[in-house]
């Protein structure tokens, strides 16, 4: 008389059982994966049939684990071009629909440097040209250090922007937390605000979608546009 004992796979091994038989099989879930029963029976491992596991009865296939994510700082470094800037309504908004604070055609760049600084610029295109030293373009810009902190095991890293240079005087010296999310294999960065921001009299949640630009380390400068003067050192 042989001893019979059932041995489900260990949950920590992250393995799954798959049948190699051409016969009918019915899946049965265990803690470690799916164990297939042939012909509706529930096979068990015993002293006399242990060798069956090395044949064409079952095979063990290891479930691939996702690669570990790189630290947030490494994923941010580089330049990103703005694709969309949308302000979503909070319950207190007069108009319960998303708006485009700088129009749908807004352009912009944000850059994160390896030594911990960021710079962001956004511009409404189509503005009339003006002479140097005159006029003012409707644009938005900020620059300053950024900080990343790990608030504990199992919690995502927190991104903070600080403002040392900004065309919004009220933001100088401010520290703001940015929500973040990556898409398309880290080629798209979605930034938001933890708290609502006043936009045209309403409290809204701004969300900005940025796309990583191509590496320009070996690029060549384009030809100057006809209406732009290329200034030399000391020239206005």
PDB file of C-alpha atoms in Angstrom:
ATOM      1  CA  UNK A   1       0.000   0.000   0.000  1.00  0.00           C
ATOM      2  CA  UNK A   2       1.498   3.298  -1.034  1.00  0.00           C
ATOM      3  CA  UNK A   3       1.291   6.524   0.889  1.00  0.00           C
ATOM      4  CA  UNK A   4      -0.735   9.249  -0.872  1.00  0.00           C
ATOM      5  CA  UNK A   5      -0.309  12.964  -0.218  1.00  0.00           C
ATOM      6  CA  UNK A   6      -1.471  16.036  -2.123  1.00  0.00           C
ATOM      7  CA  UNK A   7       1.129  18.773  -2.640  1.00  0.00           C
ATOM      8  CA  UNK A   8      -0.220  22.006  -4.109  1.00  0.00           C
ATOM      9  CA  UNK A   9       2.510  24.305  -5.401  1.00  0.00           C
ATOM     10  CA  UNK A  10       3.876  26.871  -2.964  1.00  0.00           C
ATOM     11  CA  UNK A  11       2.277  30.325  -3.431  1.00  0.00           C
ATOM     12  CA  UNK A  12       5.662  31.995  -2.992  1.00  0.00           C
ATOM     13  CA  UNK A  13       7.155  30.211  -6.019  1.00  0.00           C
ATOM     14  CA  UNK A  14       4.691  31.863  -8.390  1.00  0.00           C
ATOM     15  CA  UNK A  15       4.433  28.744 -10.572  1.00  0.00           C
ATOM     16  CA  UNK A  16       1.437  27.420 -12.498  1.00  0.00           C
ATOM     17  CA  UNK A  17       0.656  23.845 -13.583  1.00  0.00           C
ATOM     18  CA  UNK A  18      -0.141  23.211 -17.222  1.00  0.00           C
ATOM     19  CA  UNK A  19      -1.130  19.871 -18.748  1.00  0.00           C
ATOM     20  CA  UNK A  20       0.880  18.461 -21.660  1.00  0.00           C
ATOM     21  CA  UNK A  21      -1.743  15.824 -22.494  1.00  0.00           C
ATOM     22  CA  UNK A  22      -3.935  16.018 -25.587  1.00  0.00           C
ATOM     23  CA  UNK A  23      -6.877  14.750 -23.568  1.00  0.00           C
ATOM     24  CA  UNK A  24      -9.621  16.839 -22.093  1.00  0.00           C
ATOM     25  CA  UNK A  25      -8.762  18.795 -19.004  1.00  0.00           C
ATOM     26  CA  UNK A  26     -10.661  20.829 -16.475  1.00  0.00           C
ATOM     27  CA  UNK A  27      -8.826  23.620 -14.629  1.00  0.00           C
ATOM     28  CA  UNK A  28      -8.848  23.584 -10.863  1.00  0.00           C
ATOM     29  CA  UNK A  29      -7.513  26.601  -8.968  1.00  0.00           C
ATOM     30  CA  UNK A  30      -4.999  26.146  -6.147  1.00  0.00           C
ATOM     31  CA  UNK A  31      -3.152  28.666  -4.033  1.00  0.00           C
ATOM     32  CA  UNK A  32      -0.147  28.604  -6.325  1.00  0.00           C
ATOM     33  CA  UNK A  33      -1.772  28.533  -9.742  1.00  0.00           C
ATOM     34  CA  UNK A  34      -4.046  26.299 -11.834  1.00  0.00           C
ATOM     35  CA  UNK A  35      -3.842  22.508 -11.466  1.00  0.00           C
ATOM     36  CA  UNK A  36      -5.437  20.676 -14.387  1.00  0.00           C
ATOM     37  CA  UNK A  37      -7.547  17.557 -13.764  1.00  0.00           C
ATOM     38  CA  UNK A  38      -7.641  15.034 -16.595  1.00  0.00           C
ATOM     39  CA  UNK A  39     -11.023  13.469 -17.309  1.00  0.00           C
ATOM     40  CA  UNK A  40     -12.512  15.208 -14.327  1.00  0.00           C
ATOM     41  CA  UNK A  41     -10.344  13.350 -11.810  1.00  0.00           C
ATOM     42  CA  UNK A  42      -8.204  15.045  -9.229  1.00  0.00           C
ATOM     43  CA  UNK A  43      -4.633  13.700  -9.601  1.00  0.00           C
ATOM     44  CA  UNK A  44      -2.504  13.439  -6.498  1.00  0.00           C
ATOM     45  CA  UNK A  45       1.207  12.874  -6.010  1.00  0.00           C
ATOM     46  CA  UNK A  46       2.166   9.541  -4.436  1.00  0.00           C
ATOM     47  CA  UNK A  47       5.232   7.357  -4.131  1.00  0.00           C
ATOM     48  CA  UNK A  48       4.351   5.235  -7.182  1.00  0.00           C
ATOM     49  CA  UNK A  49       3.588   8.029  -9.662  1.00  0.00           C
ATOM     50  CA  UNK A  50       6.087  10.751  -8.709  1.00  0.00           C
ATOM     51  CA  UNK A  51       7.987  10.168 -11.974  1.00  0.00           C
ATOM     52  CA  UNK A  52       4.901  11.169 -13.956  1.00  0.00           C
ATOM     53  CA  UNK A  53       5.726  14.812 -13.267  1.00  0.00           C
ATOM     54  CA  UNK A  54       8.904  14.468 -15.321  1.00  0.00           C
ATOM     55  CA  UNK A  55       7.092  13.076 -18.328  1.00  0.00           C
ATOM     56  CA  UNK A  56       4.367  14.463 -20.561  1.00  0.00           C
ATOM     57  CA  UNK A  57       1.733  14.480 -17.826  1.00  0.00           C
ATOM     58  CA  UNK A  58       2.445  17.910 -16.353  1.00  0.00           C
ATOM     59  CA  UNK A  59       4.989  20.625 -16.846  1.00  0.00           C
ATOM     60  CA  UNK A  60       5.860  23.536 -14.586  1.00  0.00           C
ATOM     61  CA  UNK A  61       5.997  26.951 -16.199  1.00  0.00           C
ATOM     62  CA  UNK A  62       7.343  29.841 -14.170  1.00  0.00           C
ATOM     63  CA  UNK A  63       5.177  32.952 -14.231  1.00  0.00           C
ATOM     64  CA  UNK A  64       7.355  35.863 -15.421  1.00  0.00           C
ATOM     65  CA  UNK A  65       7.743  38.637 -12.890  1.00  0.00           C
ATOM     66  CA  UNK A  66       7.563  42.241 -14.100  1.00  0.00           C
ATOM     67  CA  UNK A  67      10.934  44.003 -14.175  1.00  0.00           C
ATOM     68  CA  UNK A  68      11.605  46.295 -11.223  1.00  0.00           C
ATOM     69  CA  UNK A  69      10.778  49.931 -11.877  1.00  0.00           C
ATOM     70  CA  UNK A  70      13.567  52.465 -12.037  1.00  0.00           C
ATOM     71  CA  UNK A  71      13.644  55.224  -9.412  1.00  0.00           C
ATOM     72  CA  UNK A  72      11.445  58.199 -10.225  1.00  0.00           C
ATOM     73  CA  UNK A  73      14.405  60.571 -10.627  1.00  0.00           C
ATOM     74  CA  UNK A  74      15.890  58.407 -13.388  1.00  0.00           C
ATOM     75  CA  UNK A  75      12.546  58.211 -15.175  1.00  0.00           C
ATOM     76  CA  UNK A  76      12.025  61.991 -15.078  1.00  0.00           C
ATOM     77  CA  UNK A  77      15.421  63.105 -16.393  1.00  0.00           C
ATOM     78  CA  UNK A  78      15.226  64.653 -19.857  1.00  0.00           C
ATOM     79  CA  UNK A  79      13.026  67.028 -21.822  1.00  0.00           C
ATOM     80  CA  UNK A  80       9.290  66.641 -22.380  1.00  0.00           C
ATOM     81  CA  UNK A  81       7.006  68.426 -24.834  1.00  0.00           C
ATOM     82  CA  UNK A  82       3.506  69.447 -23.765  1.00  0.00           C
ATOM     83  CA  UNK A  83       0.658  67.589 -25.469  1.00  0.00           C
ATOM     84  CA  UNK A  84      -2.315  68.763 -23.410  1.00  0.00           C
ATOM     85  CA  UNK A  85      -3.169  71.056 -20.511  1.00  0.00           C
ATOM     86  CA  UNK A  86      -6.654  70.413 -19.119  1.00  0.00           C
ATOM     87  CA  UNK A  87      -8.302  71.797 -15.970  1.00  0.00           C
ATOM     88  CA  UNK A  88     -10.900  69.429 -14.516  1.00  0.00           C
ATOM     89  CA  UNK A  89     -13.791  70.796 -12.427  1.00  0.00           C
ATOM     90  CA  UNK A  90     -14.253  70.318  -8.705  1.00  0.00           C
ATOM     91  CA  UNK A  91     -17.798  70.065  -7.255  1.00  0.00           C
ATOM     92  CA  UNK A  92     -17.790  73.801  -6.498  1.00  0.00           C
ATOM     93  CA  UNK A  93     -17.125  74.861 -10.105  1.00  0.00           C
ATOM     94  CA  UNK A  94     -19.777  76.892 -11.878  1.00  0.00           C
ATOM     95  CA  UNK A  95     -19.188  74.958 -15.097  1.00  0.00           C
ATOM     96  CA  UNK A  96     -18.930  71.212 -14.651  1.00  0.00           C
ATOM     97  CA  UNK A  97     -16.806  70.490 -17.688  1.00  0.00           C
ATOM     98  CA  UNK A  98     -13.074  70.368 -18.445  1.00  0.00           C
ATOM     99  CA  UNK A  99     -11.531  73.570 -19.749  1.00  0.00           C
ATOM    100  CA  UNK A 100      -8.317  74.490 -21.546  1.00  0.00           C
ATOM    101  CA  UNK A 101      -6.798  77.409 -19.590  1.00  0.00           C
ATOM    102  CA  UNK A 102      -4.265  78.224 -22.318  1.00  0.00           C
ATOM    103  CA  UNK A 103      -6.327  76.970 -25.302  1.00  0.00           C
ATOM    104  CA  UNK A 104      -6.064  73.550 -26.918  1.00  0.00           C
ATOM    105  CA  UNK A 105      -3.066  74.747 -28.931  1.00  0.00           C
ATOM    106  CA  UNK A 106      -0.804  75.544 -25.981  1.00  0.00           C
ATOM    107  CA  UNK A 107       2.834  74.549 -26.447  1.00  0.00           C
ATOM    108  CA  UNK A 108       5.448  73.937 -23.816  1.00  0.00           C
ATOM    109  CA  UNK A 109       8.556  72.165 -22.600  1.00  0.00           C
ATOM    110  CA  UNK A 110       9.531  70.858 -19.190  1.00  0.00           C
ATOM    111  CA  UNK A 111      13.041  69.670 -18.364  1.00  0.00           C
ATOM    112  CA  UNK A 112      14.430  67.709 -15.430  1.00  0.00           C
ATOM    113  CA  UNK A 113      18.199  67.719 -14.932  1.00  0.00           C
ATOM    114  CA  UNK A 114      20.223  64.954 -13.251  1.00  0.00           C
ATOM    115  CA  UNK A 115      21.443  67.413 -10.593  1.00  0.00           C
ATOM    116  CA  UNK A 116      17.942  68.117  -9.291  1.00  0.00           C
ATOM    117  CA  UNK A 117      16.608  71.143 -11.186  1.00  0.00           C
ATOM    118  CA  UNK A 118      13.571  71.598 -13.394  1.00  0.00           C
ATOM    119  CA  UNK A 119      12.393  74.266 -15.800  1.00  0.00           C
ATOM    120  CA  UNK A 120       8.986  74.552 -17.443  1.00  0.00           C
ATOM    121  CA  UNK A 121       7.705  76.964 -20.080  1.00  0.00           C
ATOM    122  CA  UNK A 122       4.285  77.160 -21.710  1.00  0.00           C
ATOM    123  CA  UNK A 123       3.116  79.517 -24.427  1.00  0.00           C
ATOM    124  CA  UNK A 124      -0.108  80.285 -26.271  1.00  0.00           C
ATOM    125  CA  UNK A 125       0.917  80.226 -29.950  1.00  0.00           C
ATOM    126  CA  UNK A 126      -0.163  82.710 -32.580  1.00  0.00           C
ATOM    127  CA  UNK A 127       0.788  85.875 -30.723  1.00  0.00           C
ATOM    128  CA  UNK A 128       1.586  88.957 -32.758  1.00  0.00           C
ATOM    129  CA  UNK A 129       5.258  89.734 -33.208  1.00  0.00           C
ATOM    130  CA  UNK A 130       6.786  92.830 -31.628  1.00  0.00           C
ATOM    131  CA  UNK A 131      10.098  94.663 -31.572  1.00  0.00           C
ATOM    132  CA  UNK A 132      12.740  93.694 -29.087  1.00  0.00           C
ATOM    133  CA  UNK A 133      12.269  95.365 -25.752  1.00  0.00           C
ATOM    134  CA  UNK A 134       8.588  95.970 -26.419  1.00  0.00           C
ATOM    135  CA  UNK A 135       5.447  94.056 -25.672  1.00  0.00           C
ATOM    136  CA  UNK A 136       4.823  91.031 -23.565  1.00  0.00           C
ATOM    137  CA  UNK A 137       3.873  87.510 -24.582  1.00  0.00           C
ATOM    138  CA  UNK A 138       1.193  85.614 -22.662  1.00  0.00           C
ATOM    139  CA  UNK A 139       3.254  82.765 -21.336  1.00  0.00           C
ATOM    140  CA  UNK A 140       3.855  80.819 -18.172  1.00  0.00           C
ATOM    141  CA  UNK A 141       7.259  79.821 -16.842  1.00  0.00           C
ATOM    142  CA  UNK A 142       8.821  78.413 -13.706  1.00  0.00           C
ATOM    143  CA  UNK A 143      12.240  77.139 -12.712  1.00  0.00           C
ATOM    144  CA  UNK A 144      13.838  75.800  -9.575  1.00  0.00           C
ATOM    145  CA  UNK A 145      14.901  72.658  -7.725  1.00  0.00           C
ATOM    146  CA  UNK A 146      12.750  69.557  -7.569  1.00  0.00           C
ATOM    147  CA  UNK A 147      12.752  67.014  -4.765  1.00  0.00           C
ATOM    148  CA  UNK A 148      11.752  63.356  -4.604  1.00  0.00           C
ATOM    149  CA  UNK A 149      11.042  61.658  -1.297  1.00  0.00           C
ATOM    150  CA  UNK A 150      10.102  58.107  -0.364  1.00  0.00           C
ATOM    151  CA  UNK A 151       7.385  58.254   2.297  1.00  0.00           C
ATOM    152  CA  UNK A 152       7.625  54.596   3.286  1.00  0.00           C
ATOM    153  CA  UNK A 153       7.609  51.000   2.098  1.00  0.00           C
ATOM    154  CA  UNK A 154       4.883  50.305  -0.438  1.00  0.00           C
ATOM    155  CA  UNK A 155       4.149  53.988  -1.077  1.00  0.00           C
ATOM    156  CA  UNK A 156       5.056  55.744  -4.284  1.00  0.00           C
ATOM    157  CA  UNK A 157       7.689  58.436  -4.379  1.00  0.00           C
ATOM    158  CA  UNK A 158       6.504  62.030  -3.962  1.00  0.00           C
ATOM    159  CA  UNK A 159       7.573  64.741  -6.422  1.00  0.00           C
ATOM    160  CA  UNK A 160       7.852  68.337  -5.208  1.00  0.00           C
ATOM    161  CA  UNK A 161       8.554  71.414  -7.337  1.00  0.00           C
ATOM    162  CA  UNK A 162       9.998  74.567  -5.813  1.00  0.00           C
ATOM    163  CA  UNK A 163       9.992  77.963  -7.519  1.00  0.00           C
ATOM    164  CA  UNK A 164      13.077  80.161  -7.557  1.00  0.00           C
ATOM    165  CA  UNK A 165      12.211  81.850 -10.867  1.00  0.00           C
ATOM    166  CA  UNK A 166       8.588  82.306 -11.900  1.00  0.00           C
ATOM    167  CA  UNK A 167       6.537  84.855 -13.834  1.00  0.00           C
ATOM    168  CA  UNK A 168       3.770  84.386 -11.263  1.00  0.00           C
ATOM    169  CA  UNK A 169       5.103  86.432  -8.310  1.00  0.00           C
ATOM    170  CA  UNK A 170       2.831  84.704  -5.822  1.00  0.00           C
ATOM    171  CA  UNK A 171       4.550  81.377  -6.501  1.00  0.00           C
ATOM    172  CA  UNK A 172       8.126  82.496  -5.760  1.00  0.00           C
ATOM    173  CA  UNK A 173       9.565  80.368  -2.976  1.00  0.00           C
ATOM    174  CA  UNK A 174       6.528  78.083  -3.040  1.00  0.00           C
ATOM    175  CA  UNK A 175       6.729  74.282  -2.811  1.00  0.00           C
ATOM    176  CA  UNK A 176       4.060  72.301  -4.649  1.00  0.00           C
ATOM    177  CA  UNK A 177       3.446  68.552  -4.730  1.00  0.00           C
ATOM    178  CA  UNK A 178       2.910  67.091  -8.183  1.00  0.00           C
ATOM    179  CA  UNK A 179       0.997  63.890  -8.784  1.00  0.00           C
ATOM    180  CA  UNK A 180       2.639  61.813 -11.498  1.00  0.00           C
ATOM    181  CA  UNK A 181       1.948  58.874 -13.756  1.00  0.00           C
ATOM    182  CA  UNK A 182       3.894  57.343 -16.635  1.00  0.00           C
ATOM    183  CA  UNK A 183       2.338  55.854 -19.758  1.00  0.00           C
ATOM    184  CA  UNK A 184       3.559  54.233 -22.979  1.00  0.00           C
ATOM    185  CA  UNK A 185       6.727  52.706 -21.508  1.00  0.00           C
ATOM    186  CA  UNK A 186       7.747  55.927 -19.738  1.00  0.00           C
ATOM    187  CA  UNK A 187       7.459  58.006 -22.925  1.00  0.00           C
ATOM    188  CA  UNK A 188       4.460  59.960 -21.598  1.00  0.00           C
ATOM    189  CA  UNK A 189       4.408  61.793 -18.264  1.00  0.00           C
ATOM    190  CA  UNK A 190       1.124  62.983 -16.735  1.00  0.00           C
ATOM    191  CA  UNK A 191       1.519  65.611 -14.008  1.00  0.00           C
ATOM    192  CA  UNK A 192      -1.223  66.983 -11.801  1.00  0.00           C
ATOM    193  CA  UNK A 193      -1.790  68.906  -8.603  1.00  0.00           C
ATOM    194  CA  UNK A 194      -2.712  67.426  -5.234  1.00  0.00           C
ATOM    195  CA  UNK A 195      -4.869  70.417  -4.397  1.00  0.00           C
ATOM    196  CA  UNK A 196      -7.287  72.428  -6.579  1.00  0.00           C
ATOM    197  CA  UNK A 197      -5.899  75.578  -8.179  1.00  0.00           C
ATOM    198  CA  UNK A 198      -7.841  78.748  -8.867  1.00  0.00           C
ATOM    199  CA  UNK A 199      -8.208  79.071 -12.630  1.00  0.00           C
ATOM    200  CA  UNK A 200     -10.320  81.953 -13.913  1.00  0.00           C
ATOM    201  CA  UNK A 201     -12.272  82.186 -10.697  1.00  0.00           C
ATOM    202  CA  UNK A 202     -12.938  78.451 -10.294  1.00  0.00           C
ATOM    203  CA  UNK A 203     -11.212  75.795  -8.213  1.00  0.00           C
ATOM    204  CA  UNK A 204      -9.975  73.206 -10.689  1.00  0.00           C
ATOM    205  CA  UNK A 205      -7.507  70.316 -10.879  1.00  0.00           C
ATOM    206  CA  UNK A 206      -4.880  70.983 -13.571  1.00  0.00           C
ATOM    207  CA  UNK A 207      -3.535  67.983 -15.472  1.00  0.00           C
ATOM    208  CA  UNK A 208      -0.668  68.283 -17.948  1.00  0.00           C
ATOM    209  CA  UNK A 209       0.356  65.570 -20.379  1.00  0.00           C
ATOM    210  CA  UNK A 210       3.961  65.619 -21.581  1.00  0.00           C
ATOM    211  CA  UNK A 211       5.716  63.439 -24.168  1.00  0.00           C
ATOM    212  CA  UNK A 212       9.426  62.703 -24.032  1.00  0.00           C
ATOM    213  CA  UNK A 213      11.347  64.380 -26.855  1.00  0.00           C
ATOM    214  CA  UNK A 214      14.127  62.774 -28.865  1.00  0.00           C
ATOM    215  CA  UNK A 215      17.690  62.876 -27.604  1.00  0.00           C
ATOM    216  CA  UNK A 216      19.273  66.033 -29.012  1.00  0.00           C
ATOM    217  CA  UNK A 217      22.819  65.510 -27.719  1.00  0.00           C
ATOM    218  CA  UNK A 218      24.127  64.977 -31.263  1.00  0.00           C
ATOM    219  CA  UNK A 219      21.685  67.276 -33.058  1.00  0.00           C
ATOM    220  CA  UNK A 220      22.523  70.158 -35.388  1.00  0.00           C
ATOM    221  CA  UNK A 221      21.009  73.652 -35.053  1.00  0.00           C
ATOM    222  CA  UNK A 222      18.251  74.455 -37.567  1.00  0.00           C
ATOM    223  CA  UNK A 223      18.515  77.332 -40.010  1.00  0.00           C
ATOM    224  CA  UNK A 224      17.240  80.637 -38.567  1.00  0.00           C
ATOM    225  CA  UNK A 225      13.747  81.711 -39.573  1.00  0.00           C
ATOM    226  CA  UNK A 226      13.664  84.706 -41.970  1.00  0.00           C
ATOM    227  CA  UNK A 227      12.027  87.107 -39.512  1.00  0.00           C
ATOM    228  CA  UNK A 228      14.364  86.283 -36.610  1.00  0.00           C
ATOM    229  CA  UNK A 229      17.666  88.103 -36.206  1.00  0.00           C
ATOM    230  CA  UNK A 230      20.551  85.987 -34.959  1.00  0.00           C
ATOM    231  CA  UNK A 231      22.364  88.161 -32.410  1.00  0.00           C
ATOM    232  CA  UNK A 232      26.042  87.952 -31.620  1.00  0.00           C
ATOM    233  CA  UNK A 233      27.751  88.556 -28.272  1.00  0.00           C
ATOM    234  CA  UNK A 234      26.849  91.938 -26.839  1.00  0.00           C
ATOM    235  CA  UNK A 235      24.136  92.633 -29.408  1.00  0.00           C
ATOM    236  CA  UNK A 236      20.559  93.425 -28.338  1.00  0.00           C
TER     237      UNK A 236
END
